[in-house]
Tab-separated table of C-alpha atoms and ligand atoms in Angstrom:
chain	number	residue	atom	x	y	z
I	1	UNK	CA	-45.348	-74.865	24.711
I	2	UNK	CA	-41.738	-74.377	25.426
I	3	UNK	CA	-39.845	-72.581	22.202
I	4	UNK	CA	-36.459	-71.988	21.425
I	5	UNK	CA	-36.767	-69.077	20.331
I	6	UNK	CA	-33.773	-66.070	18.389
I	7	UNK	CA	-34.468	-62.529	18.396
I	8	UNK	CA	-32.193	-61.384	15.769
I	9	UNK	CA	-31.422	-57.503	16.043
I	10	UNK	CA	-32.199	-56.893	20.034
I	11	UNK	CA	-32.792	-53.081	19.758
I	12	UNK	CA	-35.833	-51.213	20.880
I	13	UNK	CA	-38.750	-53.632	20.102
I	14	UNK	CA	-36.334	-56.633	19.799
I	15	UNK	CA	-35.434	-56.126	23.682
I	16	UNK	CA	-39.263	-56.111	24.583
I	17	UNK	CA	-40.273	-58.983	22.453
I	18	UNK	CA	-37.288	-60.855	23.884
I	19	UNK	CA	-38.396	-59.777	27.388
I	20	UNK	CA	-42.030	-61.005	26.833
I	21	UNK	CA	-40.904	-64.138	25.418
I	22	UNK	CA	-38.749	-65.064	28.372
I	23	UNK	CA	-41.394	-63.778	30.686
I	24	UNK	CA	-43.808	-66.905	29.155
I	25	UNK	CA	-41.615	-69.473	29.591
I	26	UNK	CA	-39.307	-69.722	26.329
I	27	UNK	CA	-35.732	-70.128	26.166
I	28	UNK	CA	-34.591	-66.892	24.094
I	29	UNK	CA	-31.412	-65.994	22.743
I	30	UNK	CA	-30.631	-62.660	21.656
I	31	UNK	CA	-28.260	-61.095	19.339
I	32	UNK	CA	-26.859	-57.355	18.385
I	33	UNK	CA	-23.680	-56.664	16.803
I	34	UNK	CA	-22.777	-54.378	20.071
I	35	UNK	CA	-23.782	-57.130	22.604
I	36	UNK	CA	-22.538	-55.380	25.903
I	37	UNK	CA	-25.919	-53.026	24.818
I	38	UNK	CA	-27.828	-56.322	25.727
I	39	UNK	CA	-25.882	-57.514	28.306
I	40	UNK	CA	-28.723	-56.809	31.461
I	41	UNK	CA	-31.069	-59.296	29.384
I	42	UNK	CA	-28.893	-62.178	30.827
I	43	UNK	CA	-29.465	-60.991	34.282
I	44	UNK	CA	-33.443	-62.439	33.327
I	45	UNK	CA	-32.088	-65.545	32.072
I	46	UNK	CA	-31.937	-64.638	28.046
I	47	UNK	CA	-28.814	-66.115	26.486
I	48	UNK	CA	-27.030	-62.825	24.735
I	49	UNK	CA	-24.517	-63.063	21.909
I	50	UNK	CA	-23.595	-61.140	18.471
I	51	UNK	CA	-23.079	-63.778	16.499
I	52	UNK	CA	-26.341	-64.519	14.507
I	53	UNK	CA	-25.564	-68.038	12.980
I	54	UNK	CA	-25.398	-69.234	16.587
I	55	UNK	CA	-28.535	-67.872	17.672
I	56	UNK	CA	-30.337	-69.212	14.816
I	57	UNK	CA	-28.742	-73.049	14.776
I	58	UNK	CA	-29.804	-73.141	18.547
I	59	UNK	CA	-33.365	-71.907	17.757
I	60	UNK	CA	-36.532	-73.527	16.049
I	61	UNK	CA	-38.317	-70.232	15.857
I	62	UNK	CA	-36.474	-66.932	14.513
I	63	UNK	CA	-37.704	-63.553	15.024
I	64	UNK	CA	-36.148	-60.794	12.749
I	65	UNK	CA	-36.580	-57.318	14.842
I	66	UNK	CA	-33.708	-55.444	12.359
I	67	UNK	CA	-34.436	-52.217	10.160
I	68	UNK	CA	-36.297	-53.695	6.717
I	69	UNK	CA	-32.458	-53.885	4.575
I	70	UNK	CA	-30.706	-55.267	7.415
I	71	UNK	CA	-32.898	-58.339	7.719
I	72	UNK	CA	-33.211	-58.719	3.757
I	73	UNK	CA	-29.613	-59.036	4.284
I	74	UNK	CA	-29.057	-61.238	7.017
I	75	UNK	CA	-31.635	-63.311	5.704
I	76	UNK	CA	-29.574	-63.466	2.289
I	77	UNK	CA	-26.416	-64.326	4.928
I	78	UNK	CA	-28.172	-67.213	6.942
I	79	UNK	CA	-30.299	-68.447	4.297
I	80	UNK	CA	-28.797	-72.006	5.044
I	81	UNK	CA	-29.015	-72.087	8.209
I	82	UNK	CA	-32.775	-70.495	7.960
I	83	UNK	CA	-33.612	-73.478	6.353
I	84	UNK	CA	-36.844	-75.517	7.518
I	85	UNK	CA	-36.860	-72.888	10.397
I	86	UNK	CA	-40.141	-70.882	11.532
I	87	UNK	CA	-39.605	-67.678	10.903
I	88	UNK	CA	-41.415	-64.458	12.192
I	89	UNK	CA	-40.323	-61.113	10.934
I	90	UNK	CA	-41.085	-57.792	12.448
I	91	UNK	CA	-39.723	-55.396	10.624
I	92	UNK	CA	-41.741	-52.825	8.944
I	93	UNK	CA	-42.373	-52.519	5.333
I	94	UNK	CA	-41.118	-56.037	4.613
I	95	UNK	CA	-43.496	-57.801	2.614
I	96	UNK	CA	-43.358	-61.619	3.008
I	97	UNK	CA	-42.930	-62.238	-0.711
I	98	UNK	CA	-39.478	-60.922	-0.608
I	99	UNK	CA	-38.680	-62.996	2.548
I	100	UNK	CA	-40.161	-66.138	0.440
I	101	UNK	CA	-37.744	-64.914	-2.389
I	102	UNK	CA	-34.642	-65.242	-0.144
I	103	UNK	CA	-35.588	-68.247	1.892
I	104	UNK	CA	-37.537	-70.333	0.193
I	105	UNK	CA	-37.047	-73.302	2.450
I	106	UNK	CA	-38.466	-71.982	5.373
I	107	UNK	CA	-42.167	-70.918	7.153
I	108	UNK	CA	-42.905	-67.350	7.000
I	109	UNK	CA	-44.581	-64.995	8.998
I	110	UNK	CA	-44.832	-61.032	9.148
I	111	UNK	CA	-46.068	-59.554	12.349
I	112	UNK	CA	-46.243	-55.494	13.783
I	113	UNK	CA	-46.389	-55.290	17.129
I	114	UNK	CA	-45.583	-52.263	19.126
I	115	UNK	CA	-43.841	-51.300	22.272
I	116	UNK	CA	-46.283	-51.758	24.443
I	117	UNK	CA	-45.511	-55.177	23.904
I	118	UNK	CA	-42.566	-54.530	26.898
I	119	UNK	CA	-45.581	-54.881	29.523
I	120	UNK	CA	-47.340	-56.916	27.629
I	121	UNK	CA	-49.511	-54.271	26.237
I	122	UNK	CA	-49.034	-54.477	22.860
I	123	UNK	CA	-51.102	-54.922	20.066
I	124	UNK	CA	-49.676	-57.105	17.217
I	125	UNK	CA	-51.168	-57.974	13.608
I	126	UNK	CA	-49.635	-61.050	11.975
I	127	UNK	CA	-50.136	-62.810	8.577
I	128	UNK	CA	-48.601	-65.960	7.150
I	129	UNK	CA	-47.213	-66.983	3.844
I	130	UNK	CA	-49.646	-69.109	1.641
I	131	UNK	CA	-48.423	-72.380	2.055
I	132	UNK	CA	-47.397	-71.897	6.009
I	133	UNK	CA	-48.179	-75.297	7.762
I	134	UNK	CA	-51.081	-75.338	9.513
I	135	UNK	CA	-49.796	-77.134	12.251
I	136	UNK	CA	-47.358	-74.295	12.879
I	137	UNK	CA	-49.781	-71.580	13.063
I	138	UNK	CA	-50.527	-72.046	16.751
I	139	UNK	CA	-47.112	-72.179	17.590
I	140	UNK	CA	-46.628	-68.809	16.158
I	141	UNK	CA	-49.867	-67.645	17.700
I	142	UNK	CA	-48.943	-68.377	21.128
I	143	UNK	CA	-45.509	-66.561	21.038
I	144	UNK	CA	-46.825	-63.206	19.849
I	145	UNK	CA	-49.529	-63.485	22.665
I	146	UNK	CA	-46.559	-63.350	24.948
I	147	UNK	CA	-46.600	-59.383	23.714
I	148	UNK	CA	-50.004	-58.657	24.505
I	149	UNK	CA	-53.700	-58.756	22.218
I	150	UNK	CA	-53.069	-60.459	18.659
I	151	UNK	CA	-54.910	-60.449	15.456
I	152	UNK	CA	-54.644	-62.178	11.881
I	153	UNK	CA	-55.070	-59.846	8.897
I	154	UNK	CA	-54.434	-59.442	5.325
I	155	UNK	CA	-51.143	-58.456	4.541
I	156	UNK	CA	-52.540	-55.667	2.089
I	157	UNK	CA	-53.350	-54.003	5.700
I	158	UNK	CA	-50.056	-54.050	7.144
I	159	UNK	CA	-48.577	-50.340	6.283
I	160	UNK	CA	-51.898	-48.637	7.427
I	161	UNK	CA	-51.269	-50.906	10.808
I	162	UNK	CA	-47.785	-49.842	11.214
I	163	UNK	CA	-48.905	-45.921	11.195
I	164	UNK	CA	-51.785	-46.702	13.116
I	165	UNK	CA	-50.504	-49.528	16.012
I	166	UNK	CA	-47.101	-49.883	15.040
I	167	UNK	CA	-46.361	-46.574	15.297
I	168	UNK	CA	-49.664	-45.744	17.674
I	169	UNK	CA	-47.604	-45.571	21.022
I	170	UNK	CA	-45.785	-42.226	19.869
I	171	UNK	CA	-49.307	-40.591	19.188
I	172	UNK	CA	-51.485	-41.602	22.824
I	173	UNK	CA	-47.745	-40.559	24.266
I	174	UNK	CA	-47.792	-36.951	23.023
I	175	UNK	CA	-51.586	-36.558	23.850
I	176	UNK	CA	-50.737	-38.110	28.081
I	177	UNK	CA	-47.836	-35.931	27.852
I	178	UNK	CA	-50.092	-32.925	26.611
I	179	UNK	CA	-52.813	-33.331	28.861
I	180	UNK	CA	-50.417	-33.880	31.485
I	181	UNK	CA	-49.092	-29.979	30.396
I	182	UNK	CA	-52.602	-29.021	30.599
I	183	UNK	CA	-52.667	-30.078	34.095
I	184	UNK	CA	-49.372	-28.309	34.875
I	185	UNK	CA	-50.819	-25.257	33.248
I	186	UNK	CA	-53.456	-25.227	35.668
I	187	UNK	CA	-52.000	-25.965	38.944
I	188	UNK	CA	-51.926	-29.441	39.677
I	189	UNK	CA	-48.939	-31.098	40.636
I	190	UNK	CA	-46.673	-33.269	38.233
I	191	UNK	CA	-47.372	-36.471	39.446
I	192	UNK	CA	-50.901	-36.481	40.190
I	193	UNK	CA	-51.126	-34.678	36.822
I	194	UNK	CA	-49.221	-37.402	35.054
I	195	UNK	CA	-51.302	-40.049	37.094
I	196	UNK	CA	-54.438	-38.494	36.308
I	197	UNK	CA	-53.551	-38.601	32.667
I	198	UNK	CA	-52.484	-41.938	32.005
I	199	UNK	CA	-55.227	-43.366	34.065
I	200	UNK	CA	-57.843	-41.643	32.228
I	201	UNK	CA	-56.351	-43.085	28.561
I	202	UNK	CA	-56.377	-46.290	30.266
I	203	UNK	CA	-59.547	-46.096	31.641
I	204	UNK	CA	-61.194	-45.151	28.285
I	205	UNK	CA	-59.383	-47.316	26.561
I	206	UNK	CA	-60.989	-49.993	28.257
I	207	UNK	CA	-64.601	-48.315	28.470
I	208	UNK	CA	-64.623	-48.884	24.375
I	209	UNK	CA	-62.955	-52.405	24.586
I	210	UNK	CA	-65.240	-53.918	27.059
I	211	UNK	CA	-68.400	-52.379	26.251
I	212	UNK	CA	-68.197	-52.414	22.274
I	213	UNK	CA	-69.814	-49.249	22.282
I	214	UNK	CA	-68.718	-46.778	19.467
I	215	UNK	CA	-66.090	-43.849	21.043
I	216	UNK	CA	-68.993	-41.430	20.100
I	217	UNK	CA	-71.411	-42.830	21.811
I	218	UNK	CA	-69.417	-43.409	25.044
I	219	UNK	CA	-68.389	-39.937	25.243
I	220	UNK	CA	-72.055	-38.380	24.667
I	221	UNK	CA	-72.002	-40.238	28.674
I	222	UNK	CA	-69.466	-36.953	29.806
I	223	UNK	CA	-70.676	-34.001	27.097
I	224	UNK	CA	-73.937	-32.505	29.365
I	225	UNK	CA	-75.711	-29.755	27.984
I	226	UNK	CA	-73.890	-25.876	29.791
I	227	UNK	CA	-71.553	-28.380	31.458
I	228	UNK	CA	-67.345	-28.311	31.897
I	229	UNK	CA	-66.915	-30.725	29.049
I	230	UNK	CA	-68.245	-29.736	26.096
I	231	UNK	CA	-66.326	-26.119	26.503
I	232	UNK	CA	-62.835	-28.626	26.269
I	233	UNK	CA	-64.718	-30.279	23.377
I	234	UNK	CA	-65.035	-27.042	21.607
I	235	UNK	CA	-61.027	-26.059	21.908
I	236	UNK	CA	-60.275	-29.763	20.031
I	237	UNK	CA	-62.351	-29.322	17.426
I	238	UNK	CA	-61.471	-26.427	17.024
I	239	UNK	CA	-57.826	-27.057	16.770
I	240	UNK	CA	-58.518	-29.646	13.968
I	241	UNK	CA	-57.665	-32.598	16.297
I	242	UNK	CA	-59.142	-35.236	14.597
I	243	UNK	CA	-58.268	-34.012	11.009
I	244	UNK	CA	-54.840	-33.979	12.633
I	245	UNK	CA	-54.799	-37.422	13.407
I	246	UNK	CA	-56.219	-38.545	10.548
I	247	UNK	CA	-53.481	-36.530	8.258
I	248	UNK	CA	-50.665	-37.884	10.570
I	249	UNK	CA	-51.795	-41.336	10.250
I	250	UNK	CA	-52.617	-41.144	6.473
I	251	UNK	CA	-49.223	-39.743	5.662
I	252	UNK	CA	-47.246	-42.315	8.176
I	253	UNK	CA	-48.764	-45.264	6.383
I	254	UNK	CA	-47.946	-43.176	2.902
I	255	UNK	CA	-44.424	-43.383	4.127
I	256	UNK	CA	-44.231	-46.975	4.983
I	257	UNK	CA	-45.694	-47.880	1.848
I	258	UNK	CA	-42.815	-45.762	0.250
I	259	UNK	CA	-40.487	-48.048	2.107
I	260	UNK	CA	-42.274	-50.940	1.184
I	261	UNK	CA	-41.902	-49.766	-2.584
I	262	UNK	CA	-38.311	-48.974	-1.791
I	263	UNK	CA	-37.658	-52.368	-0.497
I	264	UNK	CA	-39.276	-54.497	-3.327
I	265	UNK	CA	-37.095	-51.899	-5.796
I	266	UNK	CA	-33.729	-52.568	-4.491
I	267	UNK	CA	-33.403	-56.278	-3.547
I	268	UNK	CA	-35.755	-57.041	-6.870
I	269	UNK	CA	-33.173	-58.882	-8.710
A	1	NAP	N1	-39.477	-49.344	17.890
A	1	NAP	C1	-40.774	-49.657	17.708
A	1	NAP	O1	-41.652	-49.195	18.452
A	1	NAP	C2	-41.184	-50.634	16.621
A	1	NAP	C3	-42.514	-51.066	16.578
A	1	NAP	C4	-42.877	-51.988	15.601
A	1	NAP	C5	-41.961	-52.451	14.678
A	1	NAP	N2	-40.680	-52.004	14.739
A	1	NAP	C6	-39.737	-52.536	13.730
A	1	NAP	O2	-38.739	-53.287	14.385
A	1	NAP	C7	-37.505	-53.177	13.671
A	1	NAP	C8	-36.445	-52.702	14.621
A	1	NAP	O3	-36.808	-51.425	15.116
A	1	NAP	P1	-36.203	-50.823	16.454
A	1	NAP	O4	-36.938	-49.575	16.717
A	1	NAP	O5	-36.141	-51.871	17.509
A	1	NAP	O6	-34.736	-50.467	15.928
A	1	NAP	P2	-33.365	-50.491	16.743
A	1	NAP	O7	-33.591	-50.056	18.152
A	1	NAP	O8	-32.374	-49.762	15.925
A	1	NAP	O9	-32.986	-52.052	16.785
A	1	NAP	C9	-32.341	-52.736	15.758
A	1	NAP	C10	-31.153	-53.424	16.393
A	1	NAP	O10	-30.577	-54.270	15.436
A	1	NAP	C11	-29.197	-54.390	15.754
A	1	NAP	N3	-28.518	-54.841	14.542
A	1	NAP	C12	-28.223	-54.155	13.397
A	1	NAP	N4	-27.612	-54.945	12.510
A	1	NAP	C13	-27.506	-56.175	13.097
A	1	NAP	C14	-26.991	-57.416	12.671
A	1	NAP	N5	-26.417	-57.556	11.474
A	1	NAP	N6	-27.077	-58.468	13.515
A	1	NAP	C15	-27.626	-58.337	14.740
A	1	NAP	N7	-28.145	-57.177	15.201
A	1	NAP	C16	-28.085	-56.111	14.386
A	1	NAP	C17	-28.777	-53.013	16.222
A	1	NAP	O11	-27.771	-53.085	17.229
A	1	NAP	P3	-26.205	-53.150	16.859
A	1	NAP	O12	-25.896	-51.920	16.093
A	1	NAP	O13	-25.518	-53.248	18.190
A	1	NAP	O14	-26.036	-54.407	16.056
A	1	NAP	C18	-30.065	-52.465	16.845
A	1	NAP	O15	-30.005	-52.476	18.249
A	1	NAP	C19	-37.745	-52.193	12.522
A	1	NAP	O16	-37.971	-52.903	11.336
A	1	NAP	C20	-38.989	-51.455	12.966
A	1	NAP	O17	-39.751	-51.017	11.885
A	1	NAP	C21	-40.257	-51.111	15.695
């Protein structure tokens, strides 16, 4: 189905959403306040402007892609206009209850995606608000496939799924990046050393996700007894790299739950 279709805030993820959501067929406006920063996006047929009550009167489906306050206030601003509108909001640490609070006449949802979503890549966890109509649901469903694999889940979920998906990108990053070093370190050239890294994520990436086999099971398939492997193996563990993981993603969903307390605290009256 066709949508007309706002991206409100067109900044990092806004710009890839708004990409993805041209790229399957919708008619997308965009808006930031510095709109020559968004200017290219009309060169792929997205209408750009700054003004935000324009973009939403011209759309039935909003997205919000602004920083948690600014969309709690631009929400307060457009309230009106918001009215009987479909709204999907994907700013971190912005519960739906508070959106429900400002606009009470509309249908919310609250997605994460991530910026993988630019090649249609991404990985993006929605909910809805209780009394969302069903008949909507697939409507929403089908846009955020336009970023890449979706999946409904509880909202109590959402700031462990920001450090972990949301926020996932930055982590696989620094490991291509440092195994890409690794290769540097001993003698391969940049490219094929950057190649061979981001191939082999991708590759075992999608070992796990077609064959549904556990991560530890799949690599018992490379670890042979004396062999090249298992001496590599040895070095991670014994850097702590999966306790570091788990502490980085433990403490980024600690923050966004800070920012979710944050939130609720200053727009509570
Ligand atoms: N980046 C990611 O990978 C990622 C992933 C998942 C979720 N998110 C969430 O997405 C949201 C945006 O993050 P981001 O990284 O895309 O930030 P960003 O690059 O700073 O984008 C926000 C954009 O909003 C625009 N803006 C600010 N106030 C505005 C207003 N009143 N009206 C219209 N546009 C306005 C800003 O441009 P102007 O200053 O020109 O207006 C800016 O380009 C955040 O809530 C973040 O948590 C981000």
């Amino acid at each position: 189905m066709r949508e007309k279709v706002a991206v409100i805030g067109a900044g990092t993820i806004g710009t890839a959403v708004a990409l993805a959501l041209k790229k399957s067929g919708n008619e997308v406006i965009a808006t930031r306040r510095k709109k020559e920063k968004i200017s290219f996006l009309e060169d792929e047929g997205i209408k750009v402007c700054s003004d935000n009550r324009t973009a939403i009167l011209s759309s039935e489906i909003v997205l919000i892609s602004l920083k948690p306050v600014d969309a709690v206030n631009e929400l307060k601003k457009f309230a009106d206009e918001l009215r009987g509108k479909i709204i999907i909001s994907l700013a971190a640490a912005l519960p739906i209850d508070l959106i429900k609070k400002i606009l009470s006449n509309s249908y919310a949802a609250r997605a994460m995606t991530n910026i993988a979503a630019r090649v249609g890549g991404g990985f993006t966890v929605y909910c809805f608000e209780n009394r969302f109509p069903e008949g909507y649901k697939e409507r929403v469903r089908e846009l955020l496939s336009s970023f890449g694999k979706i999946e409904e889940v509880e909202e109590k979920y959402m700031d462990a799924l920001t450090a972990l998906s949301g926020s996932g990108p930055a982590y696989i990053l620094t490991v291509i990046e440092s195994m890409m070093y690794a290769g540097l370190k001993v003698g391969l050239p940049r490219d094929l050393a950057l190649r061979a890294s981001y191939e082999t994520v991708l590759g075992s990436a999608k070992l796990v996700g077609e064959s549904g086999d556990h991560p530890s099971i799949l690599k018992e398939l490379v670890i042979t007894p004396a062999g090249v492997t298992i001496d590599a193996i040895y070095e991670l563990e014994d850097s702590g790299i999966r306790t570091a993981f788990i502490r980085a993603i433990e403490s980024a969903t600690k923050k966004s739950e800070k920012i979710t307390r944050e939130i609720m605290e200053k727009f509570k009256d």
